[in-house]
Structure formats: structure tokens, C-alpha cells
CSV table of C-alpha atoms in Angstrom, one decimal:
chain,number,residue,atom,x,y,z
A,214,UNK,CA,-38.7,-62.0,26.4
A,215,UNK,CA,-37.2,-61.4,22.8
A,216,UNK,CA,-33.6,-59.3,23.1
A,217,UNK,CA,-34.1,-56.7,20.8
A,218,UNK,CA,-31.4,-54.1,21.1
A,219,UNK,CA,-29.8,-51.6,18.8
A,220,UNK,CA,-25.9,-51.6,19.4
A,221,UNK,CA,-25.4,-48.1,18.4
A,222,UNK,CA,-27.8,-47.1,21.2
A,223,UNK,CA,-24.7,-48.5,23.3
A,224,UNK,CA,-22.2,-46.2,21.5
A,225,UNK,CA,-19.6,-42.8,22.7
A,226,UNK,CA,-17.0,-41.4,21.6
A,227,UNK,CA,-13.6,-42.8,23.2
A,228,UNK,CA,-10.4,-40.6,21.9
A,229,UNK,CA,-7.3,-42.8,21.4
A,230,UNK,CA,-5.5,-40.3,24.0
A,231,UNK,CA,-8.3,-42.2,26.9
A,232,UNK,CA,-6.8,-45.8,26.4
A,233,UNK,CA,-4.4,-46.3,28.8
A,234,UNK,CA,-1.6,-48.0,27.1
A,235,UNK,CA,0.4,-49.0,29.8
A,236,UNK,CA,-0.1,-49.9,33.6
A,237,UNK,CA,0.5,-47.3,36.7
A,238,UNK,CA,3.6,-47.4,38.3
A,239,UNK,CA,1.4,-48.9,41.4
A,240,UNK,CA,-1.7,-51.1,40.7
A,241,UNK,CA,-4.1,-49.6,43.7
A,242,UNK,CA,-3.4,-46.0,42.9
A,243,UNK,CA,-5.8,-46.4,40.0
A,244,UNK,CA,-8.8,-43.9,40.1
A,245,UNK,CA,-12.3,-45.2,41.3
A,246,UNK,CA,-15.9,-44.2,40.4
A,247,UNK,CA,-18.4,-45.1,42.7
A,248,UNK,CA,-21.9,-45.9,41.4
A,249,UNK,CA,-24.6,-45.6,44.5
A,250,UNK,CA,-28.0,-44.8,44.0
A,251,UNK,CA,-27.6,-42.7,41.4
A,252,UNK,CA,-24.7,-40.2,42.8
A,253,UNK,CA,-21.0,-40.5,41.4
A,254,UNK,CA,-18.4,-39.8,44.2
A,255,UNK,CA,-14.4,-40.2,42.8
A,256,UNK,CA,-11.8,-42.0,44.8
A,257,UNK,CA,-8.5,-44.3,44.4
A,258,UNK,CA,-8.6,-47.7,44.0
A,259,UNK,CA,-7.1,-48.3,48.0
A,260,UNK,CA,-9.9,-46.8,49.3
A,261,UNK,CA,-12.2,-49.5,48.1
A,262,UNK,CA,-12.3,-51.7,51.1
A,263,UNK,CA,-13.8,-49.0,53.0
A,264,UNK,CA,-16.1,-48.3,50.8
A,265,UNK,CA,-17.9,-51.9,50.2
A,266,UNK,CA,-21.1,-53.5,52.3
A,267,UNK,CA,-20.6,-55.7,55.6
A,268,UNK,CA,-21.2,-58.8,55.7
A,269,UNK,CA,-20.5,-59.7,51.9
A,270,UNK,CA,-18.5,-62.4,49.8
A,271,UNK,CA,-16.1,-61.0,47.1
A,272,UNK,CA,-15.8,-62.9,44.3
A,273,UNK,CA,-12.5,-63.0,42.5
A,274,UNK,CA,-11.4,-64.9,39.3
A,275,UNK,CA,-8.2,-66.6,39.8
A,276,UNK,CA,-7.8,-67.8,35.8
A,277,UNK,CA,-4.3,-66.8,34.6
A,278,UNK,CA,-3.1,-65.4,31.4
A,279,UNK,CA,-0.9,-67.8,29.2
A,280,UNK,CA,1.4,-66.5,26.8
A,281,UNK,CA,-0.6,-67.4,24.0
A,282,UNK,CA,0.9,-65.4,20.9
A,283,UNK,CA,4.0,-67.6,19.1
A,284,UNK,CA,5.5,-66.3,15.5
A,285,UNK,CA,6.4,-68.6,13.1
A,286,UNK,CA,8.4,-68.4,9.9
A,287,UNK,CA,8.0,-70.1,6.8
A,288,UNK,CA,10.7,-71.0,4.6
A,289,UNK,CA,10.1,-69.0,2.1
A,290,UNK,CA,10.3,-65.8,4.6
A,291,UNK,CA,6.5,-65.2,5.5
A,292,UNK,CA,5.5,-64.7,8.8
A,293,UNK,CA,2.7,-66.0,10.6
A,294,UNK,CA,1.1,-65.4,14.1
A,295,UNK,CA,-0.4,-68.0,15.5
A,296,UNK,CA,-3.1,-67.4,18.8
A,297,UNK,CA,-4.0,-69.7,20.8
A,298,UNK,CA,-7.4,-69.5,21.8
A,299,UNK,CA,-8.6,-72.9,23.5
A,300,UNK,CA,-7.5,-76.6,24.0
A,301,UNK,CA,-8.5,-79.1,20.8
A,302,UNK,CA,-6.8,-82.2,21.5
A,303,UNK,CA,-6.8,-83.1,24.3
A,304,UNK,CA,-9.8,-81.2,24.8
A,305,UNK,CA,-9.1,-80.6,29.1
A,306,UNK,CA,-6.9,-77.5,29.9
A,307,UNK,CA,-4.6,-79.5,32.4
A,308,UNK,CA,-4.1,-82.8,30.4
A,309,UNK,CA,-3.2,-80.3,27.4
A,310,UNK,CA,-0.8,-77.9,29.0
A,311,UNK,CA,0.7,-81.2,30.5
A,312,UNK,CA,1.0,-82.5,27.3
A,313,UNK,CA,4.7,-83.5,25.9
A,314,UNK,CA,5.8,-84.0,22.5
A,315,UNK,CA,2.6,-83.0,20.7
A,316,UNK,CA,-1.2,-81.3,21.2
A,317,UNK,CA,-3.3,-79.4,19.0
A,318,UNK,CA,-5.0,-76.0,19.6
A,319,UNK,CA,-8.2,-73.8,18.5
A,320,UNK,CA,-6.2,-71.0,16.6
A,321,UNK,CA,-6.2,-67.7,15.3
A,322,UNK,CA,-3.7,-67.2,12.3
A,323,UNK,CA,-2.6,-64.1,11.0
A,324,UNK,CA,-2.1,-64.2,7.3
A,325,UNK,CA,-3.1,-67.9,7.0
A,326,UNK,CA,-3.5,-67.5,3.2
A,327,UNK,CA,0.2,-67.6,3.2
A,328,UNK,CA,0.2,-71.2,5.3
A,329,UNK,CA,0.3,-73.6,2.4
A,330,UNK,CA,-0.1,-76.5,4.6
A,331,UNK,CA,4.0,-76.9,5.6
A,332,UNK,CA,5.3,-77.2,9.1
A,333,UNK,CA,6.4,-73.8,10.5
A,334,UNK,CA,9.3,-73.0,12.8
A,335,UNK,CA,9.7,-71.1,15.3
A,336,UNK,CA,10.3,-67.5,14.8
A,337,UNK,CA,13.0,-66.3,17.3
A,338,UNK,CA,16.6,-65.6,15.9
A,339,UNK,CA,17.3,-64.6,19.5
A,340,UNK,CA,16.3,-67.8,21.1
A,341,UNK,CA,18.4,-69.4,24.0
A,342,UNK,CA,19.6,-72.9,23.7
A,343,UNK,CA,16.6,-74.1,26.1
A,344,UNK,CA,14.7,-72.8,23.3
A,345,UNK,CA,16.2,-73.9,20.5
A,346,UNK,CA,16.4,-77.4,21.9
A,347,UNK,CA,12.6,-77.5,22.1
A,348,UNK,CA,12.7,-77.2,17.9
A,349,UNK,CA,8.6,-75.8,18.3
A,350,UNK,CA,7.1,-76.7,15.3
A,351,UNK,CA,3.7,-76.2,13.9
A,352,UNK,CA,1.4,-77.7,11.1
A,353,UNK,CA,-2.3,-76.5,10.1
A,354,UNK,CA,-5.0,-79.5,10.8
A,355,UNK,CA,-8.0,-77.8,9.4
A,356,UNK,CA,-9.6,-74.6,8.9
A,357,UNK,CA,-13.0,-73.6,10.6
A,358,UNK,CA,-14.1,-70.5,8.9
A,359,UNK,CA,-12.0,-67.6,11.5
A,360,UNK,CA,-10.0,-70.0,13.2
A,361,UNK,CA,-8.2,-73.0,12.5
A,362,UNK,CA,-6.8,-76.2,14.3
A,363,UNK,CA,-3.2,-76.4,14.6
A,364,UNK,CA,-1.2,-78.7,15.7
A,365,UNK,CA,2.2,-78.2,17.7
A,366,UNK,CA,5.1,-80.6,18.2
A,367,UNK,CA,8.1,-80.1,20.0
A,368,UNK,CA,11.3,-82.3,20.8
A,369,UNK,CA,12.8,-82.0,24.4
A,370,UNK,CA,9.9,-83.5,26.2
A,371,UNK,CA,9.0,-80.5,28.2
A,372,UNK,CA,4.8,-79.8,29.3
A,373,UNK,CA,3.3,-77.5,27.0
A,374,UNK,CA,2.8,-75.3,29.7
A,375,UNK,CA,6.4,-74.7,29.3
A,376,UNK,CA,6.9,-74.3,26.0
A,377,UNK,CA,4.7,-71.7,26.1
A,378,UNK,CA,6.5,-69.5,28.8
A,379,UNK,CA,9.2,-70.2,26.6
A,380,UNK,CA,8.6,-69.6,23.3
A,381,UNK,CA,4.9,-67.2,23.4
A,382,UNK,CA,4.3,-63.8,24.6
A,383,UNK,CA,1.5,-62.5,26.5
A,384,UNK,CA,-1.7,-61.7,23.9
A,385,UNK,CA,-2.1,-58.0,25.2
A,386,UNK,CA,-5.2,-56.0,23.4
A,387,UNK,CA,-5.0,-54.7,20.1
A,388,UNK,CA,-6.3,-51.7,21.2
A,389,UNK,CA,-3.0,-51.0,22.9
A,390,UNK,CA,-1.5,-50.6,19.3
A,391,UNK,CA,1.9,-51.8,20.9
A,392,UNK,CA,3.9,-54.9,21.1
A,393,UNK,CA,4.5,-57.0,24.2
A,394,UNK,CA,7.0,-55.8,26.9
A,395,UNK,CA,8.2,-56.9,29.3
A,396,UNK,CA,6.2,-55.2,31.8
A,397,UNK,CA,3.1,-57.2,30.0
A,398,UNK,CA,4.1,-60.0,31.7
A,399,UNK,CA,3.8,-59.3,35.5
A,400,UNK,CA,1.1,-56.6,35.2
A,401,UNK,CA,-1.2,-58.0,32.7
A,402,UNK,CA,-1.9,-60.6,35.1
A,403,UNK,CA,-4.0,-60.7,38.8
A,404,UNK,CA,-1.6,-61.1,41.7
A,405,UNK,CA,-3.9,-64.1,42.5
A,406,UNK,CA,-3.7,-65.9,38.9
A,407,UNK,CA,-4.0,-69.6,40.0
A,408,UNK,CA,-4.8,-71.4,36.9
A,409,UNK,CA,-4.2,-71.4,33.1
A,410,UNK,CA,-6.4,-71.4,30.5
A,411,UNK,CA,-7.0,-67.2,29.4
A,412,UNK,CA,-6.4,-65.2,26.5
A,413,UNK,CA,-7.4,-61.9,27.9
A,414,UNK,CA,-7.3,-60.7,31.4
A,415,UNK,CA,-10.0,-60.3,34.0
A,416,UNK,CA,-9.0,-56.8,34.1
A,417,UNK,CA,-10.4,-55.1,37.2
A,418,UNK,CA,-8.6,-57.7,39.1
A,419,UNK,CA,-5.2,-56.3,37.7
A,420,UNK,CA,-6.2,-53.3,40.8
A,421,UNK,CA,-5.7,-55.2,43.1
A,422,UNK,CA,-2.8,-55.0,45.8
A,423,UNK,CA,-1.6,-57.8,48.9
A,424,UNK,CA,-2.3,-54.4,50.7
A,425,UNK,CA,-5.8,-53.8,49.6
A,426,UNK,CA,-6.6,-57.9,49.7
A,427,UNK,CA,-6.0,-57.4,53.4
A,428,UNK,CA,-7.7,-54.6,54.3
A,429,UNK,CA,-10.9,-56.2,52.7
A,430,UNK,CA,-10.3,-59.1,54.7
A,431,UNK,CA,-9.5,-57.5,57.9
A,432,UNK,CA,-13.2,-55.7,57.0
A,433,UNK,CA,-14.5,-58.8,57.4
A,434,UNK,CA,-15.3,-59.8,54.5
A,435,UNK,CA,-15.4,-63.4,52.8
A,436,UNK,CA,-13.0,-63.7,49.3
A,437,UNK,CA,-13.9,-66.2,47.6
A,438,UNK,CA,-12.7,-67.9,43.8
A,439,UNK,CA,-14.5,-68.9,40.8
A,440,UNK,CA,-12.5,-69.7,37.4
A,441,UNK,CA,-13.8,-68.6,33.9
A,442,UNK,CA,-10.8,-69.0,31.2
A,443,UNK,CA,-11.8,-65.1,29.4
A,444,UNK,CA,-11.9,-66.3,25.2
A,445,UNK,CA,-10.8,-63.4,22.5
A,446,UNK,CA,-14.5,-62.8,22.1
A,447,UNK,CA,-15.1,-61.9,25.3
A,448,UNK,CA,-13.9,-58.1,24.3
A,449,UNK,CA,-14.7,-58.1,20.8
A,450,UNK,CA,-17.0,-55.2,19.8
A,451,UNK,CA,-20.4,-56.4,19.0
A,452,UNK,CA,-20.6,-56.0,14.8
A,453,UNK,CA,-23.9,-56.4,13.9
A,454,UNK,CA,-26.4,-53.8,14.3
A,455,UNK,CA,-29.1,-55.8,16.6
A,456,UNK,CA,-27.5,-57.7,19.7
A,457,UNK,CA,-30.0,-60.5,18.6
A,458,UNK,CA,-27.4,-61.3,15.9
A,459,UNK,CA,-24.5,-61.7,17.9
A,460,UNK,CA,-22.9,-64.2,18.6
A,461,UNK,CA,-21.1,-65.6,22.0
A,462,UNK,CA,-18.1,-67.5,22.7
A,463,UNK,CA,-18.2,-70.6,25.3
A,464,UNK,CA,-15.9,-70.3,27.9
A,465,UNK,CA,-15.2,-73.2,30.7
A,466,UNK,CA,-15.9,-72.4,34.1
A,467,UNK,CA,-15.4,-74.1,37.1
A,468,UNK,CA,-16.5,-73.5,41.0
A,469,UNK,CA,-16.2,-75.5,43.8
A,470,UNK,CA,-18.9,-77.4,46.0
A,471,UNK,CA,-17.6,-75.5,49.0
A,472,UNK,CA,-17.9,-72.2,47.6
A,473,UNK,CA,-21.2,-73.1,46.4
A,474,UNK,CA,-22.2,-74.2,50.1
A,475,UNK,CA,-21.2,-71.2,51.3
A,476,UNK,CA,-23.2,-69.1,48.9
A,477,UNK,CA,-26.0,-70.9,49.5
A,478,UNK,CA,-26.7,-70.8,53.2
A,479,UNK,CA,-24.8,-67.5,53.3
A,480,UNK,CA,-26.9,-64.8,53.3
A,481,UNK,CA,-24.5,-61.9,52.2
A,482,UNK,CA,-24.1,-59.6,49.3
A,483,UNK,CA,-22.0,-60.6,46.7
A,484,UNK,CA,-19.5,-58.9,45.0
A,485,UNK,CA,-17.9,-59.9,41.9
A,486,UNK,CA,-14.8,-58.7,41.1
A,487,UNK,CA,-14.9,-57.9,37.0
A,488,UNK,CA,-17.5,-59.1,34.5
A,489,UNK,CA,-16.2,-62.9,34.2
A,490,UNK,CA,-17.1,-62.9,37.7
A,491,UNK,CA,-20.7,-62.0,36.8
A,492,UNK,CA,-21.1,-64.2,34.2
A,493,UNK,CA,-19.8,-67.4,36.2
A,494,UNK,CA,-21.9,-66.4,38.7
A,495,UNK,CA,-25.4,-65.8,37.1
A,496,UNK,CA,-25.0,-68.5,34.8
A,497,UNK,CA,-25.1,-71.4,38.2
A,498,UNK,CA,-29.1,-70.5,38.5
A,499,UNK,CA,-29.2,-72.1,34.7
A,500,UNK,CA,-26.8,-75.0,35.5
A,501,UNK,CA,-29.2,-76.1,38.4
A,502,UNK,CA,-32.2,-75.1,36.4
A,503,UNK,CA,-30.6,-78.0,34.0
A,504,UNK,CA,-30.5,-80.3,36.5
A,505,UNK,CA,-33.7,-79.9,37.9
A,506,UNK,CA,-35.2,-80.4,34.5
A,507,UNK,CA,-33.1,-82.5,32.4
A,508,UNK,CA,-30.9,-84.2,35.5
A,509,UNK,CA,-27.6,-83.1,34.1
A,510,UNK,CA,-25.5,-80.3,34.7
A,511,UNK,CA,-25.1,-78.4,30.9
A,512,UNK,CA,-23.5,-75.5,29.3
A,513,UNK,CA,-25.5,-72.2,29.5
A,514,UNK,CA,-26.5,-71.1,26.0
A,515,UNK,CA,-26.2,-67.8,25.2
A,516,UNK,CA,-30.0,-66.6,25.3
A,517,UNK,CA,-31.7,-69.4,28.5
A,518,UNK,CA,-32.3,-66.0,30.5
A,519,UNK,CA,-34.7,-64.8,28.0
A,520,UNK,CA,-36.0,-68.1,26.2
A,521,UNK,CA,-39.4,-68.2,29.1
A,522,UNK,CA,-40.1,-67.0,32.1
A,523,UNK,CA,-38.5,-69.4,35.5
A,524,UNK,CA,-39.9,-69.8,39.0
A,525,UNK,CA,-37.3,-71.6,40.6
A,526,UNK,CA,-35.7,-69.6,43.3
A,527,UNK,CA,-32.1,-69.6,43.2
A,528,UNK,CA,-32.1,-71.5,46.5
A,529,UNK,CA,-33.7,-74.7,44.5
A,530,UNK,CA,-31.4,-73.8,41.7
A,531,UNK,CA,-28.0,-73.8,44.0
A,532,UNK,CA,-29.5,-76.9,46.5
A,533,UNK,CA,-29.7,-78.9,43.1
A,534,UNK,CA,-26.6,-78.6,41.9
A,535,UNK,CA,-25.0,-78.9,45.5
A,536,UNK,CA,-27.0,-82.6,45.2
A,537,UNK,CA,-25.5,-83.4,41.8
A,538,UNK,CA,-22.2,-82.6,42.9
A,539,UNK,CA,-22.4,-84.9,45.9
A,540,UNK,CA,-24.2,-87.8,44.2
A,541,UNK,CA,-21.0,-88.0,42.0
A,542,UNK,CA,-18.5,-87.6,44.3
A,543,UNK,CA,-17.2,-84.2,42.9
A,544,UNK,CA,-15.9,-81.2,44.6
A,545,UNK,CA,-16.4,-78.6,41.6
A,546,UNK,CA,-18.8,-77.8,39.2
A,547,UNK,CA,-17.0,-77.4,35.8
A,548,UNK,CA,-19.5,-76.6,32.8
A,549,UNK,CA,-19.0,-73.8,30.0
A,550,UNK,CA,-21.1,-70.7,29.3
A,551,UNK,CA,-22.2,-68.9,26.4
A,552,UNK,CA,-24.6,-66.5,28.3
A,553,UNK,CA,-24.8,-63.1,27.2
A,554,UNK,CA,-26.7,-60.0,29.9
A,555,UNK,CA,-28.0,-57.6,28.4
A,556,UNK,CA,-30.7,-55.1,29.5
A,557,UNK,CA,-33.6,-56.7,30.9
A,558,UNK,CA,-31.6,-59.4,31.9
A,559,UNK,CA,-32.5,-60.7,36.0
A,560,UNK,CA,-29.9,-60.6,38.2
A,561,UNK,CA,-30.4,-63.4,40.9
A,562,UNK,CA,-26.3,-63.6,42.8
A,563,UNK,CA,-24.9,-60.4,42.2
A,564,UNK,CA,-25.5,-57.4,43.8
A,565,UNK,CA,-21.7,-55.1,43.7
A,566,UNK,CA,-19.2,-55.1,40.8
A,567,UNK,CA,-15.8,-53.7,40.1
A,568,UNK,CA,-14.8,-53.5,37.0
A,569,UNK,CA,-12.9,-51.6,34.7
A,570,UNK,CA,-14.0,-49.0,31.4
A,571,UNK,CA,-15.4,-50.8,28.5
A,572,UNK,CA,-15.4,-50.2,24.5
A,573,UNK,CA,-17.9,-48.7,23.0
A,574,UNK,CA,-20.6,-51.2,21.2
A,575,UNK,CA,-19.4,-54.1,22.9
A,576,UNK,CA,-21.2,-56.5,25.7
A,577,UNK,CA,-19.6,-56.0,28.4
A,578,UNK,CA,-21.2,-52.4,28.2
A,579,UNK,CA,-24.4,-54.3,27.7
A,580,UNK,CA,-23.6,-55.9,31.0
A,581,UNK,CA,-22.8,-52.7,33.0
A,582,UNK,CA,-26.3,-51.3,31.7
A,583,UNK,CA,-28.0,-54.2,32.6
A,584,UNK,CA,-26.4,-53.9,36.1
A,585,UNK,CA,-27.5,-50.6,36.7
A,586,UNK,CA,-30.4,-49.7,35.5
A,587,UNK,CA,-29.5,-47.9,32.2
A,588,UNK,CA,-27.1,-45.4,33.4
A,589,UNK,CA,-24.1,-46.1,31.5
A,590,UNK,CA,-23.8,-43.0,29.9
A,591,UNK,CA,-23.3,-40.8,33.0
A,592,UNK,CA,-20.9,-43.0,34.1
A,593,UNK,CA,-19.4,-42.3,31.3
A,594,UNK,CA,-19.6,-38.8,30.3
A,595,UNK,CA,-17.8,-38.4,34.2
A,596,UNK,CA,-15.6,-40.8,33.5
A,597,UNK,CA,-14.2,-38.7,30.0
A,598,UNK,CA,-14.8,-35.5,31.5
A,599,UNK,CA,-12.2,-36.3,34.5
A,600,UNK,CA,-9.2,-38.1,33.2
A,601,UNK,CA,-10.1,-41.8,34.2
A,602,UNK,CA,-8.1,-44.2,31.6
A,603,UNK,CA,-9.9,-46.4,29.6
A,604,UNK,CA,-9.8,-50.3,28.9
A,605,UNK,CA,-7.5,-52.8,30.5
A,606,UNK,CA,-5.0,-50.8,32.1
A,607,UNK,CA,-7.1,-48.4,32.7
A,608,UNK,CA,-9.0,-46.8,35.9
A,609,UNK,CA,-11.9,-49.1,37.7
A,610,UNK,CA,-15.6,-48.4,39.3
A,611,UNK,CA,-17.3,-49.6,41.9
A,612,UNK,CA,-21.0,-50.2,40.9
A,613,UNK,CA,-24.0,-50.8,43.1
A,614,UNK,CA,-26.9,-53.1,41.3
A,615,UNK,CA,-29.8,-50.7,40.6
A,616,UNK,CA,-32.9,-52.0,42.2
């Protein structure tokens, strides 16, 4: 099928005074829509496990924020923000953040005309003396159109990992239209954040309480992980007119051959806690699809669901990547996705989702339409005509997969 979608067809009016621009003084006391044939019933968030199927797997993803925003200072005075958006050299997550002495990152630079190409320091007058002793420095490698390649060095032989908790703060949205707090740091994060690698949050995870963990569990029902690292793209508003055009960000994903087992010979629902979730998940029918055809396990590209029509079920799909994994030896899957869903899309793993309010025009609205049927815009109008917060920090839904 060809994706031909007008973005302004995925449009509403979100007032400023919506966005919720910090968190609740407790995460589960959020609001919660519920989505269920059709009918929208209100609740808060701690009511959730009673209100989700038997006999299902909840899929959370444990990927955790890093502070990825440093400031820099040139000699002459100008300052520059550098982002850190994803590994360059070395290339894997854990040998980078283990790095000491030196790596280099995929960057976003504010005001990089100003960067003539000298070594910046550190911009932190109020730096401690573990701080100052690390002497961060950085130098741009190369440009690539939006982003650039920098490289960082660093003196007191600390992991990179470090450094960063050191010297960077946590990359909240611009939408927020605030600086980092201190706040940022604990509740812009999942209490189950396992593993570094994001930029963003998996926001409808940020709901969740030890409390409301255990009732799910004492429901009976399976939690499970997947990791996706979320990219800066992943919330960026879609800017051209047809979706067609746009263009999607690949993010690493990994999930582990006994999850995989378990999803395959399970038998449940599945529900996926926040659109990352989603996306890991559909995307493994195209990873075994590449195996069955090519014999290796590849990155999704953004448009494989649409590209033809495909008969495997997504038992063949699972059993041949189950087989891969084994024939190597390996006890995860870790490949990257680029894959976009978007009305019309077919939906082969998921069938419940939480997740939080999404901007206007971007594709993770796409998503929620795809999900259920086309009936965003209820959703939403009840959503703005009864005080649920928008975005990150704001309230959550539970939806049920239309049919």
C-alpha cells in the first residue's frame, strides 16, 4: 500500500495552559482515559490494574534517560549547547559510556556557526572540584547537515557515563519552555530505568508507582522488558505536509530470547506500556521476516509494513528469529528500527496501550490513530474539554486496539 497522508488532517488546537509543565506531586494520581469499544470512561492512573485484561503480558521499556545536555564556553564568551543524541565512536552504547579519556558523539549544537573549530570548555563556574578535575573538553569532528560529530576528552580517567552525571543535565522537552530542575532528574525518568542510551523519556512509563507495579502483578499478570534508546526525532512534529515525506530516526533496540520465548508460545494479550514499546514490538515480525528471506537479522526501514503485502504469520516470524538467536549462541536480539505506523498500518503483537497525550501533527498521533481505528479526535476533544495535562508530564490513556 502507498502511505499517503495529509498531516494537517492530524491537527487540534493544544493551548500552552494544557502542557503540563511539571510532574504531580505523586506519579499514579495522574488522570486516565479509558478507550473500549468506542465509550470514554475517566479514572486515575492507580486504578489501572483493575482495569486491564487477564491473562496478558505488559510490556515496559526499561531504557534510561542520560543527562545528555552540556554547555560549553568559548574563549571569546560564546556559548554553546551541545546534545548528545547517539554513540559515534565507539559506535556500542556500553563500550562508549565505559569509555575513559576520550569518545565521540552524534551531536546537536546550538549556535554552531559560532564554533570555529577550537576546543571548548566546560561551562560551569559553579563546578565542584570532582568536576573541575575532569577538565571536559570538547572539539567539533565534522558536520552532517543538522547535526555534527563531536568529540569529547576528559582528564581524570572516569567512564563517560560519569562524566555525564557530572557535568550534563537531563534534556527535558522544549515544549516545557523551562530550564532543568532538579526535580527533572528523578521524575523525568521510569522508576524501572535499567539502561542508558535515551534522550527523551518513554513517557507513560513516568505513571507508574512500586504500588501500582504490584497490583498488576498480584493481578496476575506477566511484566515483561524490551529496550528502545527514544532519539530527539522521536517527538519532533512531522514538518512536511504529506507523511510520505517524512523522515524517521533509527533507534537501537534490544529484547531478549527469553522474552521472545515467552511471547511466542504464550498466548496472551499484550500490552505495551507507551509507544516505544509499540514500535519495538511490531517491528520483530520484520526482523524475522529478514531472516526468513535474507538469513540475517536487519534493521526495520521505516516503510517494510507498506512496501507489499506478507503471509508469514507472526508465529514463523518469532520461531525464526528464536532459531537465529540460538544458532549463534545469543540471548538478545539487538537490531535498530526506523519503522513508522501510521493509519493502515497491521498490527500483529499489540493489542492494549498506555500512553500519554501527544502533539499535534506529529507520529506518534499517527500511531494512536492507527491503533484505534481513527478515533483520535474524540479522544481528544474529551481529553481538552476535562482538564487532562498534555505531553510528557502530563495525564495518560489506556487504549484498547480497535478491531
Amino acid at each position: 500500500m502507498s502511505v499517503d497522508i495529509n498531516i494537517k488532517d492530524y491537527n487540534y488546537e493544544l493551548p500552552d495552559s494544557r502542557i503540563a509543565k511539571y510532574p504531580l506531586e505523586e506519579r499514579d494520581q495522574s488522570k486516565l482515559l479509558e478507550f473500549r469499544d468506542s465509550c470514554i470512561t475517566e479514572h486515575i492512573f492507580r486504578d489501572l490494574p483493575g482495569l486491564l485484561p487477564d491473562n496478558a503480558i505488559m510490556v515496559f521499556n526499561d531504557t534510561k534517560v542520560v543527562p545528555a545536555r552540556l554547555h560549553f564556553r568559548r574563549e571569546s564568551g560564546a556559548s554553546i549547547e551541545v546534545f548528545c543524541l547517539e554513540p559515534h565512536l565507539p559506535v556500542e552504547y556500553n563500550v562508549n559510556f565505559a569509555s575513559t579519556g576520550q569518545c565521540e558523539w552524534k551531536c546537536i549544537v546550538g549556535n554552531v556557526k559560532k564554533w570555529k573549530g577550537d576546543v571548548l570548555r566546560l561551562d560551569n563556574p559553579d563546578a565542584d572540584e570532582a568536576v573541575s578535575l575532569m577538565n571536559l573538553r570538547a572539539e567539533l569532528v565534522e558536520r552532517q547537515g543538522e547535526t555534527s560529530i563531536v568529540r569529547f576528552s576528559w582528564d581524570n580517567g572516569a567512564a563517560f557515563s560519569a562524566v555525564l552525571e557530572a557535568c550534563g543535565r537531563i534534556p527535558i522537552p522544549p515544549y516545557l519552555n523551562r530550564d532543568t530542575e532538579s526535580i527533572d532528574s528523578e521524575r523525568y525518568q521510569t522508576l524501572y530505568a535499567k539502561y542508558r542510551g535515551s534522550v527523551a523519556a518513554p513517557t507513560a512509563g513516568l505513571h507508574f508507582t512500586d504500588a501500582v507495579l504490584e497490583a498488576i502483578r498480584n493481578r496476575g499478570i506477566d511484566t515483561e522488558t524490551v529496550c528502545l534508546h527514544v532519539g530527539a526525532g522521536t517527538f519532533l512534529p512531522v514538518k512536511s505536509d504529506n507523511v510520505a515525506e517524512h523522515k524517521m530516526h533509527r533507534e537501537p533496540f534490544s529484547v531478549s530470547l527469553d522474552f521472545l520465548m515467552k511471547l511466542r508460545h504464550g498466548g496472551h494479550q499484550v500490552i505495551a506500556v507507551g509507544t516505544t514499546s509499540v514500535r519495538t514490538l511490531e517491528s520483530l515480525y520484520y526482523v524475522g521476516v529478514g531472516i526468513i528471506e535474507e538469513g540475517e537479522a536487519k534493521d526495520v526501514d521505516q516503510w517494510a509494513p507498506y512496501a507489499r503485502e506478507y503471509d508469514y504469520s507472526l508465529e514463523e516470524s518469532l520461531d525464526a528469529i528464536i532459531d537465529y538467536l540460538k544458532a549463534r549462541g545469543e540471548t538478545s536480539l539487538r537490531v535498530g528500527t526506523r519503522i513508522i505506523i501510521v493509519p493502515g498500518f497491521r498490527f500483529r503483537v499489540v493489542d492494549v496501550l498506555v500512553t500519554n497525550f501527544h502533539q499535534p501533527q506529529s507520529t506518534l498521533l499517527l500511531l494512536i490513530s492507527a491503533f484505534i481505528g481513527g478515533e483520535w479526535k474524540p479522544i481528544y476533544e474529551y481529553a481538552l474539554a476535562h482538564s487532562f495535562r498534555f505531553l510528557s508530564y502530563g495525564d495518560s490513556s489506556l487504549l484498547f486496539r480497535a478491531e
